[in-house]
Amino acid sequence: MSEKAKPSVWVFGDQLNVNIESLRGRSAEDCRVLFVESEHKILSKPWHTQRQHLIISAMSHFAAELVEAGYEVDYRRASSYEEGLRMHCEDFSVGEVVAMAPASWGGRKLLERLGVAMVPNNQFLCGEDDFAAWSQTRKNMRMEDFYRWQRKRLDVLMDGTQPEGGRWNFDAENRKPPPRDGRSWPALGRFPLDQTDHDVLQRLPNSWGSEPDGTWPVTRSQALERLEEFVAEGLPEFGAFEDAMLKDEWKLSHSCLSSSMNLGLLHPSEVIAAVANAYRNGTAPINSVEGYIRQVLGWREYVWGLYWMWMPGYLDSNFFEANQPIPPVFLGEAETEMVCVETAVRHLQETGYTHHIERLMVFGNLALTVGIEPQAMMDWMWSSFVDGAEWVMAPNVLGMALYADGGAMSSKPYASGGAYLNRMSDSCRNCAFDPKKRVGDDACPYTTLYWDFLDRHRDTLSSNHRLSLQYGNLSRLSDLESIRVRASEVRDRLRKGAL
Ligand SMILES: Cc1cc2nc3c(=O)[nH]c(=O)nc-3n(C[C@H](O)[C@H](O)[C@H](O)COP(=O)(O)OP(=O)(O)OC[C@H]3O[C@@H](n4cnc5c(N)ncnc54)[C@H](O)[C@@H]3O)c2cc1C
Ligand code: SF4
């Protein structure tokens, strides 16, 4: 093949794998690889230090691995993606530029505009078109139905036509409150920072949050090590404590694999295979294995499918017309007496991560009941978490956490008072507030806001049969006026960073 005809394959920061569709089947001789590190993208949000470092470092490491394997690599640092591509085309005699379809709507539109050819994205097990076809055969699109369909068609954790273990769902054995025996949790290996990591850290703008300490895999071999470590040590107890929260333990038995999957370092199929093997080998129980596979084969693929089905309009969702700003305490700009919030913010500052229940029931729940603007909440979470991306944030934040889509994704809002957090965490017993109280100076803000939320949205929510119990309880409250007054005070203090 002549040099002139050699196509350029543009690889994005979340496509870091030689098996991506745009590189699959190509050799080092028959293409050159383009990476663009866009200054505009880096400056587009106030990223957590570990998040911006993770992506740029992982990109740089993958580029170096391709060079090592004999590829011609053009790693461009440019003011924008457009500029990077223009400079690349100017410096090389580029015939064609091809890329795997980006994971975001905006990314695909950009490539269309720039005339870059796209091949399908192969980083998921259920492509957008397959999901859309599945959804057309359904009256409703319940995650549970999608998950079972995935299990059957991909033959995951199946015993012939029946689910392994005789049941599809082991939730009854899972989701236990945190143990009170002071046990130690699986250790998480750290990957020593190398010269590339240090160089990246040096050239990125100063930002917020603790500096990288090797928690997040930046190469495929590190990600494989993390997977092996999780399967051996975290998986056996994953199910039982997947919803528990502890003040002094940020990850419990969670896998910390989302960033590796989202960047393409690992494919979900290899994660699922490793976890299913642990069940077959008898090293992990079915409740944990099923619970974990449900997350990756079910939830992760489901939100990917929903994102593509509902974009681009979905991003504007704001069912409750919520308009409150992000409270200073989320930004680490104010202290708080709410121990659950202080804990989740501390975990986030230190690691760029909190597990799903802190995301949903501490941050999301407060944002929902206070009435934080959904788009502001999504933007804040996107910039703060190491595994953030539009495709995964939009359904999780707008749909699941904030019910901003009016119930398209969830059958009822995930609103709850302090009772849930009291049961599932050790925060309340150390807190100045009382989770059982809804009025008074020491009333738990979650509890007050929960009743106030139901009250404020009576017109739109009371006909939801899944909330009939809650509305029945609300109608029996005799202190509703005091709740309203306290809720308004809580909202005000939260906005001012004085709660
Ligand atoms: C409000 C909110 C925001 C979220 N934002 C993100 C995000 O930006 N990026 C992200 O990857 N996940 C997000 N999630 C989903 C989930 O919280 C994280 O994937 C998980 O906490 C990552 O940690 P882990 O790898 O230790 O997960 P584990 O608890 O070990 O779970 C295993 C894997 O399942 C997948 N998974 C589980 N639930 C979901 C879900 N609802 N959506 C997508 N994948 C899921 C992830 O890939 C995860 O790695 C969000 C959830 C909520 C409620
Ligand atoms: S009492 Fe309320 S504010 Fe305090 S930790 Fe419990 S849920 Fe959080």
XYZ file of C-alpha atoms and ligand atoms in Angstrom:
560
model
C 0.000 0.000 0.000
C 1.449 3.416 -0.895
C 2.061 5.972 1.880
C -0.492 8.299 0.280
C -3.335 5.802 0.429
C -2.743 4.956 4.052
C -5.849 5.899 6.061
C -5.638 7.658 9.413
C -7.563 6.075 12.259
C -8.651 8.713 14.772
C -8.789 7.146 18.237
C -10.643 8.946 21.020
C -9.820 8.927 24.731
C -12.536 6.387 25.518
C -11.559 3.957 22.739
C -8.264 2.745 24.139
C -8.072 -0.790 22.858
C -6.579 -2.479 19.780
C -9.858 -4.319 19.292
C -11.968 -1.221 18.679
C -13.839 -1.529 15.399
C -11.704 1.102 13.637
C -8.433 -0.748 14.396
C -9.708 -4.321 14.324
C -8.288 -6.204 11.365
C -5.753 -3.478 10.549
C -2.041 -3.886 10.985
C 0.629 -1.362 11.920
C 1.613 -1.120 8.244
C -1.728 -0.266 6.743
C -2.847 2.702 8.838
C -1.564 5.587 10.914
C -3.197 6.492 14.200
C -4.271 9.957 15.255
C -4.959 11.086 18.833
C -6.065 14.648 19.548
C -5.612 16.062 23.030
C -7.966 19.031 22.826
C -7.284 22.050 24.996
C -10.879 23.149 24.519
C -12.141 19.851 25.926
C -9.732 19.984 28.866
C -10.882 23.500 29.744
C -14.553 22.803 29.108
C -15.339 21.786 32.717
C -13.738 22.060 36.143
C -12.615 18.400 36.086
C -11.537 16.532 39.182
C -7.728 16.273 38.976
C -7.839 12.477 38.918
C -10.385 12.432 36.141
C -8.512 14.714 33.743
C -5.283 12.917 34.551
C -6.814 9.468 34.013
C -8.037 10.185 30.500
C -4.977 12.026 29.218
C -2.592 9.585 30.846
C -4.486 6.541 29.525
C -4.499 8.087 26.026
C -0.773 8.801 26.199
C -0.029 5.291 27.425
C -2.104 3.709 24.663
C -0.402 5.886 22.042
C 2.991 4.728 23.375
C 1.880 1.072 23.257
C 0.882 1.482 19.607
C 4.266 3.047 18.796
C 5.928 0.127 20.528
C 3.874 -2.237 18.362
C 5.171 -0.493 15.223
C 2.265 1.853 14.430
C 2.863 5.319 13.065
C 1.180 7.515 15.669
C 0.419 11.225 15.512
C -0.381 12.369 19.066
C -1.566 15.952 18.606
C -1.977 18.536 21.290
C -4.241 21.153 19.736
C -6.616 23.918 20.718
C -9.620 21.859 19.586
C -10.515 18.572 17.884
C -11.111 20.403 14.600
C -7.717 22.084 14.789
C -5.987 18.800 15.644
C -7.522 17.103 12.633
C -6.689 20.042 10.355
C -3.046 20.025 11.473
C -2.839 16.271 11.038
C -4.232 16.444 7.503
C -1.835 19.265 6.645
C 1.242 17.430 7.925
C 0.484 14.032 6.418
C -0.837 13.166 3.008
C -4.063 11.857 4.411
C -6.383 10.001 2.076
C -9.137 9.051 4.448
C -9.792 9.561 8.146
C -11.853 6.914 9.868
C -12.990 6.590 13.473
C -15.100 4.298 15.564
C -18.426 6.052 16.235
C -17.951 8.100 19.418
C -19.968 7.234 22.513
C -21.652 10.633 22.552
C -24.234 12.214 20.305
C -22.157 15.396 20.050
C -19.026 13.414 19.110
C -20.828 11.733 16.225
C -22.248 15.031 14.982
C -18.766 16.563 15.085
C -17.286 13.757 12.992
C -20.120 14.011 10.486
C -19.393 17.709 10.159
C -15.680 17.092 9.721
C -16.254 14.428 7.062
C -14.687 11.634 9.120
C -15.919 8.167 8.130
C -17.399 6.190 11.047
C -17.580 2.488 11.737
C -19.944 1.119 14.401
C -19.015 1.298 18.062
C -18.240 -2.226 19.312
C -17.701 -1.428 22.995
C -21.096 -2.715 24.131
C -22.843 -6.066 23.875
C -26.123 -4.590 22.708
C -25.733 -2.058 19.918
C -28.027 0.950 19.648
C -30.004 -0.587 16.786
C -30.455 -3.904 18.609
C -31.711 -2.049 21.659
C -34.149 -0.009 19.587
C -35.411 -3.220 17.933
C -35.837 -4.879 21.360
C -37.733 -1.860 22.690
C -40.170 -1.999 19.787
C -41.278 -5.468 20.829
C -42.173 -4.283 24.359
C -45.117 -2.526 25.979
C -42.707 -1.099 28.542
C -38.942 -1.151 28.699
C -38.218 -2.518 32.147
C -34.545 -3.062 32.925
C -35.382 -6.485 34.365
C -36.872 -7.644 31.044
C -33.941 -6.266 29.067
C -31.487 -7.961 31.401
C -33.160 -11.373 31.077
C -33.278 -10.966 27.312
C -29.535 -10.217 27.322
C -28.801 -13.231 29.553
C -30.710 -15.573 27.263
C -29.529 -14.316 23.906
C -25.880 -14.075 24.972
C -26.020 -17.262 27.044
C -24.630 -15.629 30.178
C -25.026 -17.428 33.507
C -27.528 -19.839 31.993
C -28.126 -23.499 32.697
C -29.699 -24.484 29.398
C -32.800 -22.322 29.105
C -32.951 -21.629 32.858
C -30.988 -19.089 34.907
C -28.038 -20.478 36.879
C -28.992 -20.947 40.510
C -32.681 -21.351 39.590
C -33.584 -17.646 39.819
C -33.058 -14.518 37.754
C -32.768 -12.231 40.740
C -30.941 -12.616 44.047
C -31.745 -9.171 45.444
C -33.298 -10.769 48.532
C -29.851 -12.039 49.574
C -28.156 -8.795 48.609
C -28.330 -5.193 49.725
C -27.724 -5.824 53.408
C -26.996 -2.975 55.820
C -23.305 -2.455 56.569
C -21.846 -5.023 58.965
C -20.969 -3.639 62.392
C -18.097 -6.019 63.075
C -15.368 -3.567 62.002
C -14.161 -6.035 59.368
C -11.530 -5.066 56.830
C -12.510 -4.740 53.176
C -10.620 -6.004 50.137
C -7.458 -4.014 49.543
C -7.205 -2.127 46.281
C -3.791 -2.367 44.624
C -2.296 0.924 43.490
C -0.327 1.299 40.253
C 2.866 3.287 40.766
C 2.897 6.469 38.673
C 5.427 6.345 35.826
C 7.135 9.122 33.857
C 4.158 9.500 31.501
C 1.834 9.940 34.477
C 4.098 12.598 35.940
C 4.491 14.413 32.599
C 0.721 14.501 32.133
C 0.211 15.795 35.643
C 2.740 18.555 35.001
C 1.110 19.829 31.832
C -2.552 19.725 32.902
C -4.134 22.822 34.438
C -4.367 22.931 38.220
C -7.688 21.647 39.371
C -9.489 20.380 42.478
C -9.491 17.071 44.353
C -6.635 14.869 45.537
C -3.827 14.198 43.087
C -3.634 10.828 41.308
C -2.162 8.069 43.460
C -2.387 5.155 41.039
C -5.927 4.151 42.026
C -7.307 4.223 38.476
C -5.823 1.911 35.824
C -4.290 3.862 32.930
C -3.309 0.838 30.811
C -5.005 -2.360 29.761
C -2.590 -4.488 31.755
C -3.380 -2.478 34.907
C -7.100 -2.844 34.218
C -6.710 -6.614 33.811
C -4.870 -6.708 37.127
C -7.727 -4.781 38.767
C -10.252 -7.224 37.287
C -8.333 -10.235 38.570
C -7.995 -8.655 42.003
C -11.718 -7.878 42.170
C -12.783 -11.376 41.135
C -10.509 -12.939 43.741
C -11.148 -10.553 46.620
C -14.126 -8.241 46.132
C -16.638 -10.374 44.239
C -17.486 -12.945 46.941
C -19.046 -10.260 49.159
C -20.063 -7.841 46.413
C -23.744 -8.770 46.463
C -24.349 -8.741 50.191
C -22.996 -5.233 50.712
C -23.507 -3.591 47.337
C -25.832 -0.926 48.799
C -24.097 -0.407 52.151
C -22.261 2.818 53.009
C -19.525 3.362 55.554
C -17.952 6.591 56.699
C -14.409 5.295 56.684
C -14.537 2.894 53.728
C -15.141 4.392 50.291
C -15.435 1.335 48.025
C -16.396 -1.628 50.270
C -16.513 -4.595 47.854
C -17.225 -2.622 44.688
C -15.101 -3.392 41.660
C -13.861 0.107 40.722
C -13.908 -1.078 37.117
C -16.283 1.473 35.570
C -13.536 3.826 34.406
C -11.647 0.940 32.779
C -14.726 -0.212 30.891
C -15.746 3.324 29.954
C -12.295 4.105 28.523
C -12.236 0.857 26.540
C -9.334 -0.658 28.506
C -11.655 -3.576 29.262
C -14.545 -4.896 27.211
C -17.693 -5.699 29.240
C -17.719 -9.224 27.767
C -14.368 -10.085 29.366
C -15.480 -8.660 32.715
C -18.691 -10.710 32.575
C -16.786 -13.866 31.550
C -14.320 -13.526 34.434
C -17.153 -13.058 36.940
C -19.236 -15.948 35.563
C -16.143 -18.191 35.701
C -15.766 -17.452 39.386
C -19.219 -18.955 39.935
C -18.394 -22.006 37.834
C -15.121 -22.485 39.726
C -16.905 -22.154 43.051
C -14.929 -19.099 44.197
C -17.909 -16.710 44.368
C -21.549 -17.295 45.334
C -24.420 -16.908 42.911
C -25.931 -13.876 44.683
C -22.744 -11.867 44.144
C -22.104 -13.147 40.646
C -25.668 -12.558 39.480
C -25.751 -9.188 41.259
C -22.600 -8.065 39.495
C -23.547 -9.369 36.058
C -26.899 -7.588 36.452
C -24.935 -4.313 36.787
C -22.777 -4.784 33.709
C -24.963 -6.821 31.334
C -28.161 -5.211 32.602
C -27.823 -1.660 33.866
C -24.755 -0.557 31.928
C -26.101 -1.777 28.576
C -29.592 -0.533 29.376
C -28.479 3.058 29.966
C -26.421 2.947 26.756
C -29.503 1.848 24.809
C -31.770 4.438 26.433
C -29.277 7.228 25.781
C -29.263 6.557 22.050
C -33.007 6.084 21.905
C -33.778 9.386 23.594
C -31.040 11.682 22.360
C -30.710 14.551 21.683
C -33.899 15.871 23.339
C -33.295 13.942 26.556
C -30.628 16.370 27.733
C -33.237 19.120 28.176
C -35.443 17.044 30.504
C -36.693 18.956 33.539
C -40.042 17.463 34.562
C -40.231 19.293 37.906
C -38.874 22.561 36.469
C -36.195 22.423 39.144
C -33.924 25.455 39.197
C -31.769 25.409 42.333
C -27.970 25.723 41.910
C -25.414 23.113 43.013
C -24.967 23.651 46.763
C -21.503 24.869 47.837
C -21.105 21.794 50.032
C -21.078 19.495 46.966
C -18.296 21.653 45.541
C -16.248 21.366 48.729
C -16.680 25.119 49.243
C -18.605 24.824 52.508
C -18.582 22.529 55.481
C -21.651 20.609 56.516
C -23.038 18.964 59.623
C -24.790 16.331 57.501
C -22.442 13.406 58.019
C -23.699 11.408 55.030
C -23.005 14.364 52.726
C -19.657 15.149 54.349
C -18.681 11.490 53.842
C -19.696 11.287 50.191
C -18.024 14.631 49.379
C -14.840 13.481 51.139
C -14.830 10.207 49.168
C -15.331 12.165 45.971
C -12.596 14.696 46.715
C -10.124 11.963 47.604
C -10.822 9.522 44.774
C -13.049 11.063 42.066
C -15.444 8.230 42.888
C -18.287 7.240 45.159
C -20.187 3.999 44.790
C -23.660 3.887 43.293
C -25.683 4.340 46.487
C -23.795 7.462 47.523
C -24.383 8.756 43.986
C -28.090 7.910 44.021
C -29.245 8.216 47.622
C -26.906 10.862 49.044
C -26.192 13.215 46.117
C -29.080 12.352 43.813
C -31.743 12.151 46.498
C -30.778 15.515 47.988
C -30.666 17.126 44.539
C -34.100 15.689 43.716
C -35.811 16.770 46.912
C -34.140 20.188 47.051
C -34.911 20.809 43.382
C -31.439 21.246 41.875
C -31.520 21.995 38.175
C -30.975 18.632 36.412
C -28.553 19.983 33.816
C -26.406 21.647 36.512
C -26.389 18.406 38.496
C -25.355 16.366 35.477
C -22.606 18.824 34.622
C -21.280 18.764 38.163
C -21.282 14.956 38.363
C -19.753 14.633 34.900
C -16.823 16.821 35.853
C -16.367 15.202 39.264
C -16.352 11.439 38.681
C -13.517 9.486 37.077
C -16.000 7.398 35.079
C -18.244 10.230 33.867
C -19.484 10.389 30.277
C -22.595 11.829 28.688
C -24.092 8.460 27.638
C -23.979 7.115 31.176
C -24.677 10.346 33.066
C -27.775 11.375 31.107
C -29.966 8.362 31.996
C -28.468 7.908 35.471
C -28.592 11.527 36.595
C -31.516 12.963 34.647
C -33.587 9.771 34.589
C -32.785 7.606 37.574
C -31.653 10.111 40.187
C -33.712 13.201 39.340
C -36.802 11.837 37.567
C -36.315 14.767 35.206
C -37.734 12.675 32.356
C -41.072 12.398 34.152
C -40.779 8.639 34.617
C -39.567 7.524 31.192
C -36.813 5.544 32.909
C -37.973 4.930 36.492
C -41.471 4.104 37.597
C -41.140 6.386 40.632
C -38.678 8.974 41.921
C -35.852 7.707 44.135
C -36.815 10.116 46.934
C -36.246 9.006 50.479
C -35.917 10.434 53.955
C -33.198 9.801 56.522
C -34.597 6.354 57.428
C -33.043 4.705 54.365
C -29.652 6.326 54.965
C -29.854 5.381 58.629
C -30.446 1.734 57.727
C -27.790 1.528 55.025
C -24.967 3.612 56.518
C -23.169 4.354 59.754
C -23.456 8.123 59.211
C -26.622 8.951 61.130
C -25.401 7.737 64.469
C -22.585 10.311 64.283
C -24.723 13.142 62.946
C -26.108 16.272 64.606
C -29.449 15.607 62.912
C -32.026 12.985 63.785
C -33.153 10.870 60.814
C -36.568 10.285 62.421
C -37.396 13.964 62.830
C -39.010 16.019 60.094
C -39.368 19.333 61.930
C -37.263 21.234 64.438
C -33.647 22.397 64.426
C -32.280 18.870 64.639
C -34.603 17.392 62.002
C -32.748 15.446 59.324
C -32.743 17.563 56.144
C -33.395 14.445 54.045
C -36.501 13.627 56.075
C -37.888 17.160 55.946
C -37.178 17.529 52.247
C -38.672 14.129 51.450
C -42.114 15.057 52.860
C -41.899 18.517 51.364
C -41.044 17.005 47.963
C -44.114 14.749 48.053
C -46.232 17.693 49.116
C -44.904 20.082 46.454
C -45.418 17.560 43.665
C -48.761 16.185 44.785
C -50.425 17.213 41.515
C -48.042 15.267 39.326
C -47.103 12.325 41.556
C -50.056 11.382 43.719
C -51.734 9.410 40.914
C -48.647 7.158 40.613
C -49.845 3.859 42.141
C -46.274 3.065 43.272
C -46.490 6.098 45.570
C -49.926 5.440 47.024
C -48.495 4.283 50.365
C -46.339 7.407 50.637
C -49.240 9.715 49.763
C -51.430 7.875 52.259
C -48.801 8.589 54.938
C -48.477 12.208 53.843
C -52.207 12.754 54.197
C -52.002 11.647 57.848
C -49.314 14.203 58.800
C -50.539 16.943 61.082
C -47.400 19.100 60.870
C -47.306 19.759 57.155
C -47.148 23.524 57.544
C -44.126 23.235 59.863
C -42.474 20.866 57.357
C -42.922 23.433 54.607
C -41.359 26.156 56.757
C -38.435 23.928 57.772
C -37.916 22.763 54.160
C -37.689 26.295 52.923
C -35.136 27.061 55.655
C -33.135 23.915 54.730
C -33.102 24.895 51.044
C -31.983 28.403 51.931
C -29.183 27.210 54.229
C -28.029 24.637 51.717
C -27.834 27.298 49.004
C -25.781 29.515 51.318
C -23.503 26.680 52.438
C -24.723 26.951 56.015
C -26.236 23.550 56.777
C -26.570 9.472 39.824
C -25.691 8.421 39.213
C -24.652 8.782 38.387
C -23.842 7.800 37.804
N -22.848 8.189 36.979
C -22.065 7.247 36.390
C -21.015 7.626 35.510
O -20.780 8.781 35.257
N -20.267 6.649 34.948
C -20.498 5.336 35.204
O -19.786 4.495 34.662
N -21.478 4.956 36.006
C -22.260 5.868 36.623
N -23.261 5.475 37.460
C -23.509 4.042 37.668
C -22.730 3.425 38.853
O -22.959 4.193 39.998
C -21.240 3.342 38.573
O -21.027 2.689 37.346
C -20.501 2.566 39.645
O -20.729 3.166 40.896
C -19.031 2.514 39.319
O -18.304 1.915 40.329
P -17.794 0.417 40.260
O -17.065 0.185 39.006
O -17.089 0.152 41.548
O -19.165 -0.343 40.177
P -19.723 -1.711 40.748
O -20.690 -1.423 41.820
O -18.626 -2.642 41.031
O -20.616 -2.185 39.509
C -20.122 -2.870 38.417
C -20.267 -2.159 37.118
O -21.602 -2.099 36.719
C -21.791 -1.000 35.841
N -22.969 -0.267 36.312
C -23.667 -0.491 37.429
N -24.737 0.321 37.492
C -24.698 1.074 36.400
C -25.528 2.105 35.898
N -26.626 2.518 36.548
N -25.176 2.685 34.755
C -24.074 2.282 34.087
N -23.261 1.325 34.501
C -23.579 0.715 35.641
C -20.531 -0.177 35.890
O -19.814 -0.390 34.706
C -19.780 -0.745 37.070
O -18.388 -0.699 36.893
C -24.087 6.440 38.062
C -25.136 6.081 38.906
C -25.944 7.061 39.466
C -27.075 6.635 40.320
S -29.323 12.167 60.063
Fe -29.852 12.827 58.015
S -28.247 14.285 57.458
Fe -27.497 13.134 59.217
S -26.329 11.441 58.334
Fe -28.416 10.698 58.656
S -29.444 11.056 56.730
Fe -27.593 12.284 56.700
